[in-house]
XYZ file of C-alpha atoms in Angstrom:
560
model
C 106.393 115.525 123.527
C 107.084 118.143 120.732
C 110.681 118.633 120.018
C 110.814 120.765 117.619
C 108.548 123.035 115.639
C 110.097 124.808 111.728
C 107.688 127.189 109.862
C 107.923 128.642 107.036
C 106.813 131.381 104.349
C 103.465 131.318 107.162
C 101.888 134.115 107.595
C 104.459 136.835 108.473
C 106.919 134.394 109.274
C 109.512 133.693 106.802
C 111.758 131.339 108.850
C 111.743 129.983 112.458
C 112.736 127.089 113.841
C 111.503 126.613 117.726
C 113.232 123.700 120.171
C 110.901 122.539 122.858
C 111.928 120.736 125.962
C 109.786 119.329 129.004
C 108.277 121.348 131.155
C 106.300 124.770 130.549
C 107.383 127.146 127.575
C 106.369 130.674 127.256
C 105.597 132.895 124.075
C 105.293 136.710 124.311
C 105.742 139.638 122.590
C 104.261 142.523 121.492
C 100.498 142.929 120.123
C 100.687 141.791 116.459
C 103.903 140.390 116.561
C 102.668 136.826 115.472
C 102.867 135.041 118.651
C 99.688 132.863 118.066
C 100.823 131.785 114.855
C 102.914 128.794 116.170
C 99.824 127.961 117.756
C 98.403 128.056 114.495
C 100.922 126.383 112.875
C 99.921 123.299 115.332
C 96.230 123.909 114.509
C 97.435 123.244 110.524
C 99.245 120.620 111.753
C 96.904 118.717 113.320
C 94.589 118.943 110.356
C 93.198 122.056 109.806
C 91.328 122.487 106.936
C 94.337 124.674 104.311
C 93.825 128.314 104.621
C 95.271 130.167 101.543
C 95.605 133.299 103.172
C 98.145 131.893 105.807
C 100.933 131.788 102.820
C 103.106 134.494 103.153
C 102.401 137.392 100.524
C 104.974 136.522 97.589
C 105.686 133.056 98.584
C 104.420 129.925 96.817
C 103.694 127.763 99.435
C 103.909 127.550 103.199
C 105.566 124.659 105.410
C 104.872 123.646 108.198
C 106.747 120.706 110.267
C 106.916 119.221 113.905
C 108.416 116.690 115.066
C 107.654 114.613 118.484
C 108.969 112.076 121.149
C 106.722 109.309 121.695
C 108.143 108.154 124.675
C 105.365 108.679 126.874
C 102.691 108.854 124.159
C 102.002 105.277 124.148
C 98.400 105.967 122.371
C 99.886 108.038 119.396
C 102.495 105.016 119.007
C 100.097 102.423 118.651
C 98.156 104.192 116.579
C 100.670 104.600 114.363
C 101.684 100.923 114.138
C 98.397 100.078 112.957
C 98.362 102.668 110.727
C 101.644 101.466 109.902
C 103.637 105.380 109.722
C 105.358 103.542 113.082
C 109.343 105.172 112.574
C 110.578 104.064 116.379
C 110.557 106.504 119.312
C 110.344 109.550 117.435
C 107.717 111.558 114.881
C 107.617 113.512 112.113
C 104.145 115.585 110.901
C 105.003 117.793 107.820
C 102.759 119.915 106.473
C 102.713 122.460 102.641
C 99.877 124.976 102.257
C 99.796 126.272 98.629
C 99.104 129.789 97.598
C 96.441 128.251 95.610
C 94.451 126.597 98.617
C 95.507 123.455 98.078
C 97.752 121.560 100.895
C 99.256 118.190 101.720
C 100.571 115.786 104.446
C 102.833 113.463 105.789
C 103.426 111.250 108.554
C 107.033 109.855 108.986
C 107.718 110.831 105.271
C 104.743 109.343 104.086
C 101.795 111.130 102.162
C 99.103 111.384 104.758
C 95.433 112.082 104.739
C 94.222 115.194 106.925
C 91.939 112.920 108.442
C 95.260 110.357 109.627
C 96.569 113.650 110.277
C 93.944 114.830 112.329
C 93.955 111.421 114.196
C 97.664 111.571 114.685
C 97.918 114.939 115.970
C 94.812 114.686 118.420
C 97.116 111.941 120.443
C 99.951 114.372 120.397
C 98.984 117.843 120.999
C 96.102 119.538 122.642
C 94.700 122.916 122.045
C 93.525 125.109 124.511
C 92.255 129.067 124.194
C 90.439 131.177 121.447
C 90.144 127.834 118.928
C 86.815 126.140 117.503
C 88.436 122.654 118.001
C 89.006 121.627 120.921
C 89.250 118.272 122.784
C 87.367 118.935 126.243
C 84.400 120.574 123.911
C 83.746 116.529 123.093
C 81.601 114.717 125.018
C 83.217 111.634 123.842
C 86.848 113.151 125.129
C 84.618 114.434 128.472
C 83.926 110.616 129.280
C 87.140 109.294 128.656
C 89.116 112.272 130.555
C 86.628 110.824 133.633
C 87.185 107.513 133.004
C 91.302 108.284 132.881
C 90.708 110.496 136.373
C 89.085 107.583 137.864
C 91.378 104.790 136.769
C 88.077 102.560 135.384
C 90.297 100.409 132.681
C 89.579 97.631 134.255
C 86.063 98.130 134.520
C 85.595 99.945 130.766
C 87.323 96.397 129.394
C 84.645 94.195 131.841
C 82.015 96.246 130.045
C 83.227 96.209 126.774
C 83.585 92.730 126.738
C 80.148 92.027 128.159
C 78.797 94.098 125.203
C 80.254 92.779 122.423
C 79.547 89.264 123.753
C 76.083 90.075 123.781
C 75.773 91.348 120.546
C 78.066 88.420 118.981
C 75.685 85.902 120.329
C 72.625 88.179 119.077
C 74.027 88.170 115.620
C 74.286 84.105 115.830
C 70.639 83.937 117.115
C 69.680 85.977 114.248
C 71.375 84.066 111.106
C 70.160 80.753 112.706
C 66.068 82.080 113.038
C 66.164 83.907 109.714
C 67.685 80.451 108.931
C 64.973 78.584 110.270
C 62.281 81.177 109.692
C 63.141 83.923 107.520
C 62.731 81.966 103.969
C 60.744 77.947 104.021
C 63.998 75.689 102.639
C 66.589 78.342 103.451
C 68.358 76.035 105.891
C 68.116 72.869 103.830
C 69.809 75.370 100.826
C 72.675 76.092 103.170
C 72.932 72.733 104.332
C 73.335 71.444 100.838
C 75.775 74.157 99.709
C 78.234 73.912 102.605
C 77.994 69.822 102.093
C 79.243 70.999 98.166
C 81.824 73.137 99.695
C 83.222 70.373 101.935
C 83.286 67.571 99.264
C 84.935 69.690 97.214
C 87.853 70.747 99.727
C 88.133 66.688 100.865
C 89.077 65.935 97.473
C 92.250 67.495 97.429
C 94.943 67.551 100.233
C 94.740 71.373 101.503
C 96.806 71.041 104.770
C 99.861 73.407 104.718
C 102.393 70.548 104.726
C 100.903 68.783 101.937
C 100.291 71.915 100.010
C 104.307 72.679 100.690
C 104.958 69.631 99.511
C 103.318 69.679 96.305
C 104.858 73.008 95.367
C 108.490 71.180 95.946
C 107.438 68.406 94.132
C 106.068 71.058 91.304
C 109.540 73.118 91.625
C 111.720 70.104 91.172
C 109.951 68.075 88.532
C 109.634 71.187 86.126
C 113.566 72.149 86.552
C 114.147 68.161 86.457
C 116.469 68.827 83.046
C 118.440 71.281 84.907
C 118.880 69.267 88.064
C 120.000 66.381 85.641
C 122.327 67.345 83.988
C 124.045 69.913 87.484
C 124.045 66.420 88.796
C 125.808 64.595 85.997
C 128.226 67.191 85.671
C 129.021 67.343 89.941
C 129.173 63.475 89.744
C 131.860 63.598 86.689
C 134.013 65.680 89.196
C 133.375 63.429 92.624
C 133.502 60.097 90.782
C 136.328 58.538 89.183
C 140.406 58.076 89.382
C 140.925 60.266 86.450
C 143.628 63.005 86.718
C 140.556 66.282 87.015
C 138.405 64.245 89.484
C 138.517 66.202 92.784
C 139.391 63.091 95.141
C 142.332 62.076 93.155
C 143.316 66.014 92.809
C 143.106 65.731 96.833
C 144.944 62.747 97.111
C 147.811 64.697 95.212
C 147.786 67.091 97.387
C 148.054 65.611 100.581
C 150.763 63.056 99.396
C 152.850 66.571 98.269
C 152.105 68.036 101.766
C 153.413 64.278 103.218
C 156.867 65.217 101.884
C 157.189 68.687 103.039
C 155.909 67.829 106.330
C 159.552 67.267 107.791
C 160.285 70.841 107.560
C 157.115 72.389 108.861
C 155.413 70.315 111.177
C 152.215 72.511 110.930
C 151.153 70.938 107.639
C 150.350 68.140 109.340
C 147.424 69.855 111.156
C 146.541 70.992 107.368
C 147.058 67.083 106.329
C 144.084 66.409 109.160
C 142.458 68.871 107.786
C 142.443 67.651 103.866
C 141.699 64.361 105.259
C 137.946 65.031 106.747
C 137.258 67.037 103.754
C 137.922 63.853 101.947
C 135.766 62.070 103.960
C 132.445 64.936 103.775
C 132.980 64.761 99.806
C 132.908 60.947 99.925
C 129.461 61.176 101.815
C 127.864 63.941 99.436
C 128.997 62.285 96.471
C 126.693 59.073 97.862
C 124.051 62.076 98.662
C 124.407 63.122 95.024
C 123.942 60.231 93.663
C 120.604 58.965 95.301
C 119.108 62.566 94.447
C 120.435 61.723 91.225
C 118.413 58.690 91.154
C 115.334 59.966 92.251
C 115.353 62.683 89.090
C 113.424 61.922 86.163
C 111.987 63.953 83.189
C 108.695 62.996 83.443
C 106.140 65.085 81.801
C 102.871 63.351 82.527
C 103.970 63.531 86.191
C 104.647 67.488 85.846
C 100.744 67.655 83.890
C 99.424 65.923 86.965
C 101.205 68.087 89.475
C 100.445 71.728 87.297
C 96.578 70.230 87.477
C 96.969 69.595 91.495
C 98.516 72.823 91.853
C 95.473 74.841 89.130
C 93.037 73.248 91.581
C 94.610 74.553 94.583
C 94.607 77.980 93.604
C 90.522 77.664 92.014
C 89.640 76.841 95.287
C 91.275 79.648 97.379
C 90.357 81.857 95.028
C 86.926 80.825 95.368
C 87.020 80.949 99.106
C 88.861 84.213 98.779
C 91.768 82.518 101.067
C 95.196 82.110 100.539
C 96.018 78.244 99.688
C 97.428 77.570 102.764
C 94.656 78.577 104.595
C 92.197 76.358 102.982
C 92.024 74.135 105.477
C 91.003 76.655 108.112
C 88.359 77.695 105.857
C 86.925 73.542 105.544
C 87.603 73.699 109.271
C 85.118 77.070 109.645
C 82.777 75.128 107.071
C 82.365 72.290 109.080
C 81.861 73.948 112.224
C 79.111 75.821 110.424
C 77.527 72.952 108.908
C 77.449 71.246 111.954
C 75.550 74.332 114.242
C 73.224 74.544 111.838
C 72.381 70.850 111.700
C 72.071 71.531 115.659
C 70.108 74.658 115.284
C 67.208 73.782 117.109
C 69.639 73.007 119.936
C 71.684 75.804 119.714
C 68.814 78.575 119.833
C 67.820 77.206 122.897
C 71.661 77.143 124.356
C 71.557 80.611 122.871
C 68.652 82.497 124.737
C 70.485 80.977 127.883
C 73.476 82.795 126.788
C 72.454 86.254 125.419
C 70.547 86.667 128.920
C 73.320 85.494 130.809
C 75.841 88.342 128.797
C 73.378 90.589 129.544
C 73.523 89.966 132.878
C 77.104 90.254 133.066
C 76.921 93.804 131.589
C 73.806 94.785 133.752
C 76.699 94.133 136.488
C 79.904 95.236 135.003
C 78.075 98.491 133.820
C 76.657 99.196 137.601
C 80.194 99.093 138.951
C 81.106 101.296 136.282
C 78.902 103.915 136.634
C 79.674 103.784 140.479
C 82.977 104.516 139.981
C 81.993 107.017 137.399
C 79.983 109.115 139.937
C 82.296 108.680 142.515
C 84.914 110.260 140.020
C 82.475 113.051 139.006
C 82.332 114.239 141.868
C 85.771 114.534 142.794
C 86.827 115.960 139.878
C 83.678 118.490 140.058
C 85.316 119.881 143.263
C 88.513 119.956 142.419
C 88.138 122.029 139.321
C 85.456 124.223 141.133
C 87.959 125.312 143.638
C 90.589 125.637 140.802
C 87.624 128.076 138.773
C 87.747 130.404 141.865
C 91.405 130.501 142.262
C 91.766 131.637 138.692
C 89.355 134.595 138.886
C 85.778 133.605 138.328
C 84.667 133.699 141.992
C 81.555 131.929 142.489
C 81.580 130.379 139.394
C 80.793 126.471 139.306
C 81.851 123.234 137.531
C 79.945 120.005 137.284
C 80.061 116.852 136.071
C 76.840 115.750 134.846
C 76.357 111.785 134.368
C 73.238 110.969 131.847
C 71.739 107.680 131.566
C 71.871 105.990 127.691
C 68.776 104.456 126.193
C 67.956 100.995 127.734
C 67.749 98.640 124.725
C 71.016 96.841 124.514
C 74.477 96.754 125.965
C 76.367 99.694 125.516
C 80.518 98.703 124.867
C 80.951 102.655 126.700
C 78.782 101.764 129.685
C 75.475 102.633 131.041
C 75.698 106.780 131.384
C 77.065 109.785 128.915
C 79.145 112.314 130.706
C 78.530 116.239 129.932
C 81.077 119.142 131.427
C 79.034 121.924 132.833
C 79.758 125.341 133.974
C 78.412 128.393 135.750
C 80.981 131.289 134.857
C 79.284 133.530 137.751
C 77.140 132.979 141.015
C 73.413 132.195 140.712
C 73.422 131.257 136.955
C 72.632 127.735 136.222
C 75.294 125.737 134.272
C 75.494 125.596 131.506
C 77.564 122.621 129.122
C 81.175 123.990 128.840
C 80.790 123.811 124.786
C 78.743 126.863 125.201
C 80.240 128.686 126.631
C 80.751 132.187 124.700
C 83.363 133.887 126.660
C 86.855 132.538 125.279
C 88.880 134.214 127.980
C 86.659 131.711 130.278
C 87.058 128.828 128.256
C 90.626 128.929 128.147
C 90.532 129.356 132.179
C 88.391 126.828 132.722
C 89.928 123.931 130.766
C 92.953 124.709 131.866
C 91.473 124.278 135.595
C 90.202 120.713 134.744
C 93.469 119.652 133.695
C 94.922 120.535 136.186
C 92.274 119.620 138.489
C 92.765 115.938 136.239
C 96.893 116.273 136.573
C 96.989 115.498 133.273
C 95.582 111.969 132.905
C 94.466 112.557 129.711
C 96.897 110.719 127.447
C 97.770 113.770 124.773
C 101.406 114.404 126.142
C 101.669 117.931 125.067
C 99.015 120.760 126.123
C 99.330 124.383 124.403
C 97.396 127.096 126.196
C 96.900 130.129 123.796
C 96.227 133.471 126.084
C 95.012 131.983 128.576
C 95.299 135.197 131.095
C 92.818 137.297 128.845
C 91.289 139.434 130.847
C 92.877 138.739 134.173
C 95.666 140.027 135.936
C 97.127 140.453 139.924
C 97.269 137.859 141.686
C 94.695 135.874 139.475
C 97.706 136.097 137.129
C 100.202 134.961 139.442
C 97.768 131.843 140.193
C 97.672 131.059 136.441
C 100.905 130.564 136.417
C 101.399 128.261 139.077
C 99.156 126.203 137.863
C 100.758 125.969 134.401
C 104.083 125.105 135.803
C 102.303 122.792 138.099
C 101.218 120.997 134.602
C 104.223 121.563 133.128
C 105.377 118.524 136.086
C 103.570 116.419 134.615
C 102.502 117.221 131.192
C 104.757 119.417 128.322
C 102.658 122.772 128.216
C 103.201 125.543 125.776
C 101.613 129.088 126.781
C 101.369 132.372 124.647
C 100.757 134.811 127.450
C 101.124 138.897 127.664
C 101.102 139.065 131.293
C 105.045 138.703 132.971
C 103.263 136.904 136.082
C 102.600 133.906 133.548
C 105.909 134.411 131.534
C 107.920 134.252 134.670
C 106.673 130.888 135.487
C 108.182 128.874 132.454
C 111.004 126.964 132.319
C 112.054 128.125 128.770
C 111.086 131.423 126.714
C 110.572 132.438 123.345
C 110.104 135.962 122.481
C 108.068 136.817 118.689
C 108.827 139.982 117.087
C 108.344 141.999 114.147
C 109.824 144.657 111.625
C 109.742 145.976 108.709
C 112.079 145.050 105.645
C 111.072 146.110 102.289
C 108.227 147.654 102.940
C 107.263 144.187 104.300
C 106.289 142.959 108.104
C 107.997 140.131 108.975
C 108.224 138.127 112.388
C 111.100 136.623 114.206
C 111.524 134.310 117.024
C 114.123 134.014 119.494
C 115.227 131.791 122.572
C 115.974 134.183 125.315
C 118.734 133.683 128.008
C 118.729 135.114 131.393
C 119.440 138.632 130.501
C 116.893 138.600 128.138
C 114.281 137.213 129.875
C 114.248 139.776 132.767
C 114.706 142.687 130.152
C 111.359 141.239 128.215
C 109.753 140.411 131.522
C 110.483 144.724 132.170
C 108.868 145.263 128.830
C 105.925 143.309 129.558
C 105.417 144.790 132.973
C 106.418 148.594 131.829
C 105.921 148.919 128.220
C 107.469 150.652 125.841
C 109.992 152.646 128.232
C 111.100 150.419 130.246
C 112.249 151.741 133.654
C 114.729 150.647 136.350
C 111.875 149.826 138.645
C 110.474 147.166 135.819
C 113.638 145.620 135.708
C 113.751 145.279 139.537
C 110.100 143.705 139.258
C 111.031 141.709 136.498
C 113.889 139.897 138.743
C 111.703 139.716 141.331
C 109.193 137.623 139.583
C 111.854 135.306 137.983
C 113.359 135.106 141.535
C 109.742 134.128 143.215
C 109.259 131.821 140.041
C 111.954 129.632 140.693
């Protein structure tokens, strides 16, 4: 969910700084006043190619930064731990746009790509109205908005894993007969370099607790001096009766304590005390002195260890493996030298197996495409009825469910989905990203996500005028069903009718004057007051009369 949106130097903005809470937000104001450019700002934000001409005129730059709760955007937050720009629970996109053209990004306070930015941003926030880029114009989005209507995870993962089972085992049965059959002596050449490989890695000791070992060994024989003499000089303090050896220093003090004892009997809890730290520095003085014994400066021993150790790190640099993986990698050798001394054997296991994965996709992919019609058709009624209710009376939604090419297992299923539309009675449909009409765009994606309640996963939905070129009760119906959203989805809406504006749960109003001799826009949080006295304005215009304001409060009233 967006939190909070600050621009600045953009456009005719020189400031703002916009908090967002759940629910359904409004933006009006007058014509020109700037109220698209937050949805702009967004657009820029979720990586927009840089657009010089959106830097304020004087200014040298333009920022741009949002920031987000990922709380129930569980898709942007993994995303972001693979990417690794993961910050916790919350997000930060920031955004500069030079005067110059150039631009750059970050994620979390990291430099960013635009394309990580553009990858980001598409889990976050999703653009609806007079915009080139949108996510329901994307037939790959179209299928997986069914697919999330439907509730087919279970039966996308059955699929997918059918498919890339089949084309694992495809890829084996191809090494093994280009192997076999590709190049005479190919397979006796592999044979004979993976038996190299092998004899090579059995002559040293490349398990991970032998390696560790070897690098203690290494570590203690080539500081051996310096353990020596640490040793000689702790012994020379544990060992001996003389007056600076710590035992007899001890033994002073606890006979001094002995005498005092009389007047304080707590001492003789110290006394106690004294006496098992006697005792421990008895024990590591014996400790001492067997690793004191077992410390020699021996530099033939440290050659032989260095050469161990050299050999270690020429294999896994040959293997391209860190050391202690080297015995993984014999382990993968082997395994490999031994299916293709059973290729013969394992072709014909194979052709078993790449039918019978096929077969399990043949099936998984049925049920899937089932379900998939099953969905389409629900969700091609649903938004139908929703099309009508927003003004375009016998217009016409469908879901349209196209077979792939047979060939091999597709990880997506067996069938494409396409979103088609018939704006008006008796014209065929038409696929939704062509249609021309913007006003009907907006109107009819925001009808299939409602119709979808939202199961898209992109938490927040902004709807950019929407209501062009509607009004009445059409008007009153588009904002229902944006508040309806709003339940279940955070939706932002720049709107000039007062049917729409009345519906939201918060408002901002955008506004401009001149200063300077320059234009310049504001925007401003409006309270009660000032939402019924901008609801009058919308509803009367520029003289705004008592019977607007009594409309106005009429239409909040109704609203909530």
């Amino acid at each position: 969910m967006l939190t909070r949106l600050a621009i600045r130097d953009f456009a005719v903005v020189t400031a703002a700084e916009l908090e967002f809470g759940a629910g359904m937000t409004v933006i009006s104001g007058e014509t020109g006043a700037g109220k698209s450019l937050l949805v702009d700002a967004l657009g820029f934000l979720s990586g927009q190619r840089a657009d010089s001409g959106m830097v304020r005129h004087g200014a040298e730059r333009a920022e741009l930064h949002a920031e987000f709760d990922l709380a129930a955007a569980s898709d942007a937050s993994r995303w972001l731990q693979e990417e690794e720009f993961d910050e916790g629970d919350a997000c930060q996109l920031r955004r500069t746009l030079r005067a110059d053209g150039g631009s750059r990004a970050w994620i979390n306070g990291r430099p960013a790509t635009l394309a990580q930015l553009a990858a980001l941003a598409g889990r976050l926030v999703e653009i609806h109205g007079q915009h080139e880029h949108q996510a329901l114009l994307s037939r790959p989005s179209q299928l997986a908005l069914l697919d999330a209507c439907g509730g087919h995870d279970a039966l996308l993962a059955a699929v997918a894993g059918a498919a890339n089972r089949w084309s694992a085992l495809l890829r084996e049965r191809e090494t093994l007969m280009r192997a076999r059959e590709g190049r005479p002596g190919e397979l006796a050449e592999r044979d004979e370099w993976l038996q190299h490989q092998l004899a090579e890695l059995d002559r040293e000791p490349i398990d991970p607790a032998s390696i560790a070992e070897l690098d203690a060994a290494h570590r203690r024989q080539a500081h051996s001096t310096g353990l020596i003499t640490a040793c000689d000089a702790a012994l020379a303090q544990l060992d001996g009766d003389g007056a600076m050896a710590l035992p007899r220093r001890l033994q002073l003090l606890r006979g001094e304590l002995a005498r005092a004892q009389e007047h304080e009997p707590r001492l003789a809890d110290v006394d106690a005390m004294l006496d098992v730290a006697a005792i421990q520095i008895d024990e590591a003085g014996l400790l001492l002195e067997r690793i004191r014994a077992d410390l020699d400066v021996d530099p033939s021993q440290l050659d032989e260890l260095e050469r161990r150790l050299t050999r270690l790190h020429e294999l896994s640099r040959k293997h391209r493996v860190a050391p202690e993986n080297l015995a993984a990698q014999r382990d993968a050798l082997a395994a490999e030298l031994e299916s293709l001394r059973n290729a013969a054997v394992r072709l014909q296991a194979l052709d078993g197996e790449i039918a019978s994965a096929a077969a399990s996709w043949n099936k998984a992919a049925e049920a899937l495409g089932k379900a998939r019609a099953k969905a389409s058709k629900a969700l091609s009624k649903a938004t139908t009825a929703l099309i009508a209710e927003l003004g375009m009376g016998g217009g016409r939604f469908e879901v349209a469910l196209e077979p792939v090419e047979a060939g091999r297992p597709d990880p997506q299923g067996g069938e494409r989905a396409e979103f088609l539309v018939s704006a008006n009675a008796g014209q065929p449909p038409r696929p939704l990203r062509k249609v021309a009409s913007g006003g009907e765009l907006s109107r009819i994606s925001l009808a299939i996500e409602v119709a979808a309640l939202g199961h898209d996963a992109v938490p927040t939905m902004v709807f950019d005028e929407v209501d062009s070129g509607i009004g009445g009760a059409t008007a009153d119906i588009v904002g229902q069903k944006l508040r309806a959203l709003g339940g279940s989805r955070q939706v932002l809406c720049v709107t000039h009718l007062p049917q729409v504006a009345a519906q939201g749960h918060q408002h901002y109003r955008v506004s401009k004057a001149e200063s300077a001799g320059v234009t310049q826009s504001a925007v401003r949080l409006l309270d009660a007051a000032q939402r019924q006295e901008e609801l009058a304005r919308m509803l009367g215009g520029v003289e705004v009369s008592t019977e607007a304001r009594a409309a106005a409060k009429r239409l909040l009233r109704n609203a909530s």
